[in-house]
Short mmCIF file of C-alpha atoms in Angstrom, two decimals:
data_model
loop_
_atom_site.label_atom_id
_atom_site.label_comp_id
_atom_site.label_asym_id
_atom_site.label_seq_id
_atom_site.Cartn_x
_atom_site.Cartn_y
_atom_site.Cartn_z
CA MET A 1 26.32 41.45 -25.35
CA TYR A 2 27.37 38.15 -25.92
CA GLN A 3 25.30 36.17 -28.28
CA TYR A 4 24.69 32.29 -27.52
CA PRO A 5 24.63 30.02 -30.18
CA LEU A 6 21.18 28.84 -31.23
CA SER A 7 22.49 25.16 -30.63
CA ILE A 8 23.10 26.10 -27.17
CA VAL A 9 19.82 27.64 -26.92
CA LEU A 10 17.98 24.75 -28.27
CA SER A 11 20.16 22.34 -26.29
CA ALA A 12 19.10 23.61 -23.17
CA SER A 13 15.14 23.92 -24.21
CA ILE A 14 14.63 20.41 -24.80
CA ALA A 15 16.38 19.49 -21.46
CA LEU A 16 14.22 22.08 -19.81
CA GLY A 17 11.06 21.02 -21.26
CA ALA A 18 12.32 17.12 -20.59
CA ILE A 19 12.93 17.98 -16.83
CA ALA A 20 9.33 19.90 -16.71
CA PHE A 21 8.13 16.88 -18.21
CA ARG A 22 9.56 14.36 -15.98
CA THR A 23 8.60 16.16 -12.93
CA HIS A 24 5.04 17.41 -13.82
CA GLY A 25 5.88 20.82 -14.16
CA PHE A 26 8.75 21.23 -12.16
CA SER A 27 5.87 20.01 -8.76
CA SER A 28 7.85 16.68 -8.58
CA PHE A 29 11.85 16.26 -7.92
CA THR A 30 11.48 13.26 -6.49
CA TYR A 31 11.18 9.67 -6.68
CA GLU A 32 8.09 9.33 -4.39
CA THR A 33 6.95 12.61 -5.47
CA ASN A 34 6.77 11.62 -8.77
CA ARG A 35 5.17 8.47 -7.87
CA GLN A 36 2.18 10.34 -6.72
CA LYS A 37 1.92 12.75 -9.57
CA VAL A 38 1.97 9.48 -11.87
CA VAL A 39 -0.85 7.81 -10.30
CA GLU A 40 -2.77 10.81 -9.80
CA ALA A 41 -2.92 11.81 -13.35
CA GLU A 42 -3.60 7.88 -14.15
CA PRO A 43 -4.74 5.65 -11.50
CA ILE A 44 -3.21 1.86 -12.83
CA LYS A 45 -5.19 -1.18 -12.86
CA LEU A 46 -3.79 -3.78 -10.97
CA SER A 47 -2.87 -7.51 -11.42
CA ASN A 48 -5.00 -9.96 -9.11
CA TRP A 49 -1.87 -9.93 -6.54
CA GLN A 50 -1.27 -13.68 -5.39
CA LEU A 51 -0.67 -13.50 -1.47
CA GLN A 52 -0.42 -15.88 1.57
CA SER A 53 -2.21 -14.09 5.06
CA ALA A 54 -0.96 -13.74 8.36
CA ASN A 55 -3.21 -17.12 8.82
CA GLY A 56 -1.08 -19.28 6.59
CA ASN A 57 -3.95 -19.04 4.05
CA GLN A 58 -3.47 -18.21 -0.17
CA ILE A 59 -5.42 -15.01 -0.98
CA GLN A 60 -5.98 -13.04 -4.42
CA LEU A 61 -6.17 -8.95 -4.34
CA SER A 62 -9.50 -9.63 -6.18
CA GLU A 63 -11.05 -11.33 -3.15
CA LEU A 64 -10.64 -7.60 -1.32
CA PHE A 65 -12.39 -5.64 -4.19
CA ASP A 66 -15.36 -5.35 -1.20
CA GLN A 67 -13.24 -2.95 0.21
CA ILE A 68 -11.73 0.68 0.21
CA LEU A 69 -7.58 -0.65 0.88
CA LEU A 70 -5.16 0.91 2.28
CA VAL A 71 -1.80 -0.81 1.67
CA ASP A 72 1.58 -0.13 3.05
CA PHE A 73 4.96 -2.06 2.48
CA VAL A 74 6.85 -3.27 5.42
CA TYR A 75 8.83 -5.68 6.71
CA THR A 76 9.41 -7.13 9.97
CA ARG A 77 13.06 -6.68 10.96
CA CYS A 78 12.53 -3.11 10.13
CA PRO A 79 14.48 -1.41 13.13
CA THR A 80 12.78 2.31 11.37
CA ILE A 81 9.96 3.43 9.50
CA CYS A 82 8.27 -0.16 9.39
CA ARG A 83 7.49 0.90 13.62
CA ALA A 84 6.26 3.91 12.80
CA LEU A 85 4.25 2.61 9.87
CA GLY A 86 2.75 -0.22 12.89
CA SER A 87 1.65 2.43 14.67
CA ARG A 88 0.15 4.37 12.50
CA TYR A 89 -2.09 1.12 11.23
CA GLN A 90 -2.64 0.86 14.97
CA GLN A 91 -3.74 4.61 14.92
CA LEU A 92 -5.91 4.31 11.95
CA GLN A 93 -7.96 0.78 12.90
CA ARG A 94 -8.27 2.66 15.79
CA VAL A 95 -10.60 5.55 13.88
CA ILE A 96 -12.24 2.44 11.12
CA ASN A 97 -13.07 0.27 14.12
CA GLU A 98 -14.58 3.48 16.49
CA SER A 99 -16.20 4.94 13.15
CA GLY A 100 -18.26 1.83 12.36
CA ASN A 101 -16.83 2.06 9.08
CA GLU A 102 -16.98 -1.67 7.20
CA ASN A 103 -16.06 -0.17 4.12
CA ILE A 104 -12.35 0.25 4.30
CA SER A 105 -9.58 -2.05 5.60
CA LEU A 106 -5.82 -1.70 5.90
CA LEU A 107 -3.30 -4.09 4.10
CA SER A 108 0.30 -4.48 4.92
CA ILE A 109 2.29 -6.62 2.26
CA SER A 110 6.04 -7.98 3.14
CA ILE A 111 8.74 -6.89 0.86
CA ASP A 112 11.17 -9.52 3.17
CA PRO A 113 8.53 -12.48 2.17
CA THR A 114 11.47 -15.08 2.88
CA PHE A 115 12.03 -14.36 6.07
CA ASP A 116 8.18 -13.08 6.64
CA SER A 117 6.55 -16.34 7.37
CA PRO A 118 2.59 -15.88 8.37
CA LYS A 119 4.50 -16.35 12.52
CA GLN A 120 6.48 -13.50 11.41
CA LEU A 121 3.58 -11.61 9.97
CA ASN A 122 1.40 -12.38 13.39
CA ARG A 123 4.31 -11.21 16.20
CA TYR A 124 4.57 -7.94 14.23
CA GLN A 125 0.77 -7.05 14.34
CA LYS A 126 0.93 -7.55 17.54
CA ARG A 127 2.91 -5.14 18.66
CA TYR A 128 0.68 -2.58 18.33
CA SER A 129 -2.86 -4.91 18.24
CA ASP A 130 -4.44 -8.09 19.39
CA VAL A 131 -7.22 -7.05 17.18
CA THR A 132 -7.27 -8.42 13.43
CA ASP A 133 -10.67 -6.66 12.12
CA SER A 134 -9.64 -4.23 9.54
CA TRP A 135 -6.34 -4.82 9.25
CA GLN A 136 -4.37 -7.72 7.43
CA LEU A 137 -0.91 -8.77 6.62
CA ALA A 138 0.45 -10.69 4.13
CA ARG A 139 3.56 -11.68 1.92
CA PRO A 140 3.88 -12.56 -1.99
CA ILE A 141 3.48 -16.36 -2.28
CA SER A 142 6.49 -16.22 -4.44
CA ASP A 143 9.05 -14.15 -6.36
CA GLU A 144 7.19 -13.81 -9.53
CA ALA A 145 4.29 -12.22 -7.34
CA PHE A 146 6.88 -10.23 -5.48
CA GLU A 147 8.20 -8.66 -8.69
CA LEU A 148 5.10 -8.16 -10.28
CA MET A 149 3.82 -6.42 -7.79
CA ILE A 150 6.75 -3.99 -6.54
CA SER A 151 6.54 -3.26 -10.44
CA GLU A 152 3.08 -2.43 -10.87
CA VAL A 153 3.48 0.14 -8.05
CA GLY A 154 6.60 1.36 -8.83
CA LEU A 155 8.14 0.80 -5.29
CA ARG A 156 11.34 0.89 -5.00
CA ILE A 157 13.79 -1.34 -2.76
CA ILE A 158 17.52 -1.01 -2.07
CA PRO A 159 19.31 -3.11 0.34
CA ASP A 160 21.28 -0.73 2.71
CA GLU A 161 24.81 -0.63 4.59
CA TYR A 162 22.74 -2.57 7.99
CA GLY A 163 21.71 -5.31 6.17
CA GLY A 164 17.98 -3.64 5.81
CA LEU A 165 16.20 -2.16 3.28
CA ALA A 166 15.55 1.21 2.18
CA HIS A 167 11.76 1.27 1.06
CA SER A 168 9.05 3.90 0.43
CA ASP A 169 7.08 4.87 3.96
CA ALA A 170 3.95 5.92 1.34
CA ILE A 171 -0.05 4.42 1.83
CA HIS A 172 -1.50 3.22 -1.10
CA LEU A 173 -4.86 3.57 -1.96
CA ILE A 174 -6.36 0.69 -4.16
CA GLU A 175 -10.70 0.65 -5.03
CA ASN A 176 -11.53 -2.77 -6.57
CA GLY A 177 -7.98 -3.39 -7.68
CA THR A 178 -7.00 0.41 -9.57
CA LEU A 179 -4.40 2.47 -7.72
CA THR A 180 -6.08 5.65 -7.33
CA LYS A 181 -3.57 7.55 -5.01
CA ILE A 182 -0.09 7.54 -3.07
CA ASP A 183 0.20 9.41 0.07
CA SER A 184 2.87 10.20 2.89
CA TRP A 185 1.95 7.94 5.79
CA ASP A 186 1.33 10.70 8.33
CA SER A 187 -0.79 12.66 6.35
CA ASP A 188 -4.58 13.64 7.44
CA SER A 189 -6.07 12.38 4.49
CA TRP A 190 -6.12 8.96 5.62
CA GLU A 191 -8.46 10.37 8.85
CA LYS A 192 -10.50 12.16 6.24
CA LEU A 193 -11.03 9.25 3.76
CA ILE A 194 -12.34 6.73 6.62
CA GLU A 195 -14.51 9.17 7.68
CA THR A 196 -16.19 9.97 4.26
CA SER A 197 -16.40 6.35 2.99
CA ALA A 198 -17.56 5.75 6.65
CA THR A 199 -21.28 7.98 5.27
CA ASN A 200 -21.57 6.46 1.59
#
């Protein structure tokens, strides 16, 4: 029977160990899944993001610390997933308002802040809802604010061949300035969170 040299066995073991570490025990092979696992294991304290709201006012993340925030990242020219996210937030807004939950809010932040003026953000929201209660839209106020935000949450934004942006469709849970969870936009865990936090 052929015996593999010890150096090959050791190299393979080290490589497998590295893969196991990076994929959380082989449980996450995609970047997004790995991002979820990292935050689940160690929540991330965020900086005080500087934003401009859809009504033109400058706001800071710390001003929203009295709320549990569900944050998604969109851009108003997006023809695909951002429409699904808009519809999803419309659904979640309805659940929040019907439950009477005053502890939780929705926040959509633009990843195309140069184009997405307050006027564009308002137009995007009005496609889905005339009610601004419990759902705000905003954009980073500067390139520096934008870069800080996406680096802290580990967001990947990749220009596509059609002039658009490929990006995460996940929803991010922020509690008191700490990113505590990332989950898919269509997960029913968000409705459960709304119902649970409404009774606390």
